[in-house]
Structure formats: structure tokens, C-alpha cells
GROMACS .gro file of C-alpha atoms in nm:
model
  186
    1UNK     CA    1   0.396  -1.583   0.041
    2UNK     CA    2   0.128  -1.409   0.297
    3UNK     CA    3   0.071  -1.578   0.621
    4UNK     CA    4   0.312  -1.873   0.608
    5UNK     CA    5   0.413  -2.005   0.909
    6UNK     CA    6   0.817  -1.930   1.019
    7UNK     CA    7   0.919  -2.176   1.297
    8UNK     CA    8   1.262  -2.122   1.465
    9UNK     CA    9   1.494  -2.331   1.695
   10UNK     CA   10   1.769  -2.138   1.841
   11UNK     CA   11   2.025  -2.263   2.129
   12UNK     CA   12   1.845  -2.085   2.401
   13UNK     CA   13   1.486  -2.246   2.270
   14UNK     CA   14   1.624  -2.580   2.130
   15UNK     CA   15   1.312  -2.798   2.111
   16UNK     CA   16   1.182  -2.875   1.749
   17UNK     CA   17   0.818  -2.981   1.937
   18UNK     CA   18   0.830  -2.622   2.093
   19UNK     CA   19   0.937  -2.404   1.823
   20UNK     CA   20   0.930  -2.003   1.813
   21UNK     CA   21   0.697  -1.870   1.572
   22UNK     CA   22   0.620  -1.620   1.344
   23UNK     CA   23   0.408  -1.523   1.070
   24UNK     CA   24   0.475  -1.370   0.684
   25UNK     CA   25   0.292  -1.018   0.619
   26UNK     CA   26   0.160  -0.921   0.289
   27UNK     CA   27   0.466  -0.888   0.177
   28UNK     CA   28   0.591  -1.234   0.243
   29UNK     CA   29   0.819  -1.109   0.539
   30UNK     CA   30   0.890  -1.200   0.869
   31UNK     CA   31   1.067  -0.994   1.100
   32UNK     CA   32   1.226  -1.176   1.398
   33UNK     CA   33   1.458  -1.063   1.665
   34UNK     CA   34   1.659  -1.296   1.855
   35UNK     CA   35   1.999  -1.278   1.998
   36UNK     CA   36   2.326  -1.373   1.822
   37UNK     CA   37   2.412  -1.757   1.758
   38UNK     CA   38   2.310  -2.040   1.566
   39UNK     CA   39   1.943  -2.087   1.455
   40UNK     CA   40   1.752  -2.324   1.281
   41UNK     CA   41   1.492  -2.154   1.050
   42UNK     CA   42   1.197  -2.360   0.852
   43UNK     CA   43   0.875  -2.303   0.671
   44UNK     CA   44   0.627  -2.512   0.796
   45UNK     CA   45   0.519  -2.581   0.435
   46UNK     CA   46   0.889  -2.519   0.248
   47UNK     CA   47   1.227  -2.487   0.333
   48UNK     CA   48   1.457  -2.486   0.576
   49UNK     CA   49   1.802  -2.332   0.657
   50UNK     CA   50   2.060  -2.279   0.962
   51UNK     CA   51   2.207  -1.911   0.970
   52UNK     CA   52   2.442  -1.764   1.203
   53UNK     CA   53   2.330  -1.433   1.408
   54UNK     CA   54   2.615  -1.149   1.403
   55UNK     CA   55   2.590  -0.900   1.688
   56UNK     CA   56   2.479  -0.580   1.575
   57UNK     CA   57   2.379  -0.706   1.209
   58UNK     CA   58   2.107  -0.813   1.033
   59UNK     CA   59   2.079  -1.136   0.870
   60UNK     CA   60   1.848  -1.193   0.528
   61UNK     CA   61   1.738  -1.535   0.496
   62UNK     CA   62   1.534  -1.668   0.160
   63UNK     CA   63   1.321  -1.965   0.196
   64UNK     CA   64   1.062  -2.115  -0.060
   65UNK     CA   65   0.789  -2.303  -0.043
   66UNK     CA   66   0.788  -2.642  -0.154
   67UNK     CA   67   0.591  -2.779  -0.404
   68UNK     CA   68   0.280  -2.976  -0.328
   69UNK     CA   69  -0.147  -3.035  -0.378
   70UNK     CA   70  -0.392  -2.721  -0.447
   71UNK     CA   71  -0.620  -2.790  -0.150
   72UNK     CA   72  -0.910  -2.618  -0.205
   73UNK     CA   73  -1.316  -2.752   0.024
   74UNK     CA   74  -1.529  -2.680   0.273
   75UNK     CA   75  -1.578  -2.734   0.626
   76UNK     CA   76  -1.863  -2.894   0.748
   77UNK     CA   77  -2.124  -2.986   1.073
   78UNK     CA   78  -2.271  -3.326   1.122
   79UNK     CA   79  -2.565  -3.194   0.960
   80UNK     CA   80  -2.351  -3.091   0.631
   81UNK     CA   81  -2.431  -2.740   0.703
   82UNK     CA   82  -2.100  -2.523   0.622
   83UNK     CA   83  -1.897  -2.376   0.892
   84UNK     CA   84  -1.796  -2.057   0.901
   85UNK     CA   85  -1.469  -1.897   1.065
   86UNK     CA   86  -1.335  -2.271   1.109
   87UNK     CA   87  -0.981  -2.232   1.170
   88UNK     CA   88  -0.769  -2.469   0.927
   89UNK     CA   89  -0.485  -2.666   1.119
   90UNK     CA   90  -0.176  -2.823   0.935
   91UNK     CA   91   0.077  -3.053   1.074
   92UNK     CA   92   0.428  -3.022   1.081
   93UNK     CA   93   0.613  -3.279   0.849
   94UNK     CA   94   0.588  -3.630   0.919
   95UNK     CA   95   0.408  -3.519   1.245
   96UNK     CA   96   0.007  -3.555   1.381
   97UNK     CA   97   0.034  -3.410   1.728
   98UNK     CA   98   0.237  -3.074   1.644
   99UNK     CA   99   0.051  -2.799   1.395
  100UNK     CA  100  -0.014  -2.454   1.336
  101UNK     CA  101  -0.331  -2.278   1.240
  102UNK     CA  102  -0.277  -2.138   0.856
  103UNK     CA  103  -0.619  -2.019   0.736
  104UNK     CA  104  -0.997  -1.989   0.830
  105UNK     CA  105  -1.312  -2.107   0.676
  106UNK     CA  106  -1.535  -1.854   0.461
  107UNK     CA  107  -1.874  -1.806   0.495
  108UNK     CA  108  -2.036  -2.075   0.320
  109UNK     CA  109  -1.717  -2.281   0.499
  110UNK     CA  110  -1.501  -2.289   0.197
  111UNK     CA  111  -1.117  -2.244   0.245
  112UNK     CA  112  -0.822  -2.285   0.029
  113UNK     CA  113  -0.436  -2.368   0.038
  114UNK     CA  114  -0.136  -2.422  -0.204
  115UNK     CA  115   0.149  -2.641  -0.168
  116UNK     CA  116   0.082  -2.882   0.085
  117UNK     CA  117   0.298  -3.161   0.047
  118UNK     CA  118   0.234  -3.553   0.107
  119UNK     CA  119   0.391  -3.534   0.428
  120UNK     CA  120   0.127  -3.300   0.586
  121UNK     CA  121  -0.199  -3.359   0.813
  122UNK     CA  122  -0.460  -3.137   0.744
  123UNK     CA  123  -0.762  -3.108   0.988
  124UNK     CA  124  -1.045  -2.836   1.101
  125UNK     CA  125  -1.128  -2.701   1.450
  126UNK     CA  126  -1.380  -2.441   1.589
  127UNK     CA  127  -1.506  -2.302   1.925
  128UNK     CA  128  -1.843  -2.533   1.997
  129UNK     CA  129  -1.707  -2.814   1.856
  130UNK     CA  130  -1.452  -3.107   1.887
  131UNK     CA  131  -1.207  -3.120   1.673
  132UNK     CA  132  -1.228  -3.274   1.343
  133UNK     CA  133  -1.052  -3.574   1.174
  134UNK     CA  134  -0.720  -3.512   1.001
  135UNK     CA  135  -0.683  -3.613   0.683
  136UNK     CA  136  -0.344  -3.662   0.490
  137UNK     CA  137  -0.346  -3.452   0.172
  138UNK     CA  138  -0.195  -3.616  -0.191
  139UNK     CA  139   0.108  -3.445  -0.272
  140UNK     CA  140   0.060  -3.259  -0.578
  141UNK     CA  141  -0.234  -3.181  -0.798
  142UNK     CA  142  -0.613  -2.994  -0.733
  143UNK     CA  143  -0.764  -3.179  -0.431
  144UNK     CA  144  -1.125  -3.102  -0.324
  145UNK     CA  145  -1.163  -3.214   0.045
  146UNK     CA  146  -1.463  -3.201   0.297
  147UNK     CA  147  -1.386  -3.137   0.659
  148UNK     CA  148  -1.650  -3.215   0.965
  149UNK     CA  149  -1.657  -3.103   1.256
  150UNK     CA  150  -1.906  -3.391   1.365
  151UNK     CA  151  -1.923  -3.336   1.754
  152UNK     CA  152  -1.990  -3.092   2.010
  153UNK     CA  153  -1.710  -2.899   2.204
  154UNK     CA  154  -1.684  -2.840   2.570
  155UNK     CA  155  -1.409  -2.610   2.751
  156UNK     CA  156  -1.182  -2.674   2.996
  157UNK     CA  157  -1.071  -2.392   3.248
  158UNK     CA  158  -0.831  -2.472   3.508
  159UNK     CA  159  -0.505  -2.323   3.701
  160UNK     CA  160  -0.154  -2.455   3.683
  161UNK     CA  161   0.111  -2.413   3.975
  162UNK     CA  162   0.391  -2.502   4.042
  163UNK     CA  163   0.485  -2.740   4.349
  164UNK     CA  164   0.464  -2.419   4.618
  165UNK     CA  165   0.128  -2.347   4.468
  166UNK     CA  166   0.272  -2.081   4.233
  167UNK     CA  167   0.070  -1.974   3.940
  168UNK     CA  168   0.261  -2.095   3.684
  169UNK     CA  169   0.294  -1.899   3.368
  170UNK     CA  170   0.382  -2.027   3.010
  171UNK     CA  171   0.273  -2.398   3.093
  172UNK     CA  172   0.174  -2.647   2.776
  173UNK     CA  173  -0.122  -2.844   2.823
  174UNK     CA  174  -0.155  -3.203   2.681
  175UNK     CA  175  -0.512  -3.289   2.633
  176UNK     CA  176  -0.585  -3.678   2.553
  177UNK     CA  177  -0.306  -3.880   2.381
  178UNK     CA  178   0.043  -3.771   2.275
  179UNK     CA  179   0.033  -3.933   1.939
  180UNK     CA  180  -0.367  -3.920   1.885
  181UNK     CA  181  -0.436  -4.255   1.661
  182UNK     CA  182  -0.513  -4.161   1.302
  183UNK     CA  183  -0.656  -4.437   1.014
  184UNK     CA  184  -0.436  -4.475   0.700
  185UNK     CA  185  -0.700  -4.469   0.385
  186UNK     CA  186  -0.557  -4.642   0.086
   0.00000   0.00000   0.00000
């Protein structure tokens, strides 16, 4: 499993909205170091395990992905022309405001992805443009989806410091609303 998201809580970073991340290489690895203790380790699209760090040793840890839909469509302009190198976003579990980028679009704006379960937001975003809707994926079977990207994109540049005026380093920006409001379609 190539370039699947690996999200890990440990007791020095214990925030599930602020997870460490990594990614799987070719050959569905992810090498992580960290130091000993207790971690929480999930796929963002599969499983998820605690495992206990050993000084000095290293830990194997198997996780699968779940089963789920066979997303496969294109991402669009408001002008239904395709968009190319449109970077794919997918929600954490049960979650709309936290996701991770998993795949971009191809040239004609086409993109694919396996096993995304009911529980998942997926949604498309590019440079130049705002981002698009999300839309929740059914949980199993082929699913053809169109994304948009209806709306231009501006950019924001800025500084953040601290309360002596400090450049600040490492700082997460909120833009707009916490829980952004989302339309169920039935």
C-alpha cells in the first residue's frame, strides 16, 4: 500500500487533531523514529494499533487497510474544464476539518482511490482556486465522482509572533470556521 497516510500520537505529541505523520514508499513502508514509550499508530484509511517502544529495538507494526468504495473521477473548473495537478484531500474518520492530501489529479483531471470508507470526506484543492466542496463517499462499491473547484483563490501571507514580538515558528493557522458547515445529500 504506496502512499498511505501513517498518523501517530505518542505521549510527548498527544493530540489526535495534531498528529505526526508519515507516508508509505513503494514498498508499503514507513519508517518512523521516535523515542521509547507508548504510541498510538493509525492508517488514515485502515487500521489502527497501540505498540510499546523498547530502547534500543525496533518495533514491526502491520496495519491494513480497511475495506471501502473504488473512487475513481475527475476534477473540475466552473467552466467543466479538467484540472490538472489538483491535489485530492481526505478526511480523517468521522471528521470535516482535519485531512491529509493522498493523491493528485492527472492531466485531463482524472484521479483515483481504493478503500475509502463511509466515514470519509473527500474534497479537491489547487493553487488559484478556493477550495472545493467535500463530498462524503458510499462505503463500498465503484463510485464515479466529479469534483469543482468553482471559485478563484487568493493567498494570504502574514507573520506570527509571539507576545514579545518573537517570530514564532511551528504555528497552525485556522482560516474561516472550525467545523466548516457541510450539506448532508440523501
Amino acid at each position: 500500500a504506496a502512499g498511505e497516510v501513517v498518523l501517530l500520537t505518542t505521549v510527548d505529541h498527544p493530540r489526535l487533531d495534531q498528529p505526526l505523520t508519515a507516508t508509505t514508499g513503494t514498498d508499503g513502508r514507513a519508517r518512523i523514529e521516535l523515542a521509547p514509550g507508548s504510541i498510538f499508530v493509525r492508517l488514515l484509511r485502515g487500521g489502527e494499533r497501540s505498540v510499546t517502544l523498547a530502547p534500543g529495538r525496533e518495533t514491526t507494526l502491520a496495519l491494513e487497510l480497511r475495506p471501502g468504495a473504488h473512487v475513481r473521477g475527475r476534477v473540475l473548473d466552473g467552466d467543466g474544464r479538467a484540472v490538472r495537478g489538483a491535489s485530492l484531500w481526505l478526511s480523517e474518520r468521522y471528521r470535516t476539518n482535519l485531512g491529509h492530501e493522498l493523491a493528485t489529479s492527472d492531466a485531463e483531471g482524472r484521479f483515483e482511490l481504493r478503500c475509502v470508507g463511509p466515514d470519509h470526506w473527500l474534497g479537491a484543492q489547487k493553487r488559484g482556486f478556493a477550495p472545493g466542496r467535500l463530498v462524503r463517499v458510499p462505503g463500498t462499491g465503484e463510485v464515479e465522482l466529479e469534483l469543482r473547484l468553482l471559485q478563484p483563490g487568493g493567498e494570504l501571507c502574514g507573520f506570527v509572533r509571539d507576545e514579545r514580538g518573537e517570530p514564532l515558528a511551528g504555528a497552525r493557522l485556522l482560516l474561516g470556521a472550525e467545523l466548516p458547515p457541510w450539506v448532508r445529500e440523501l
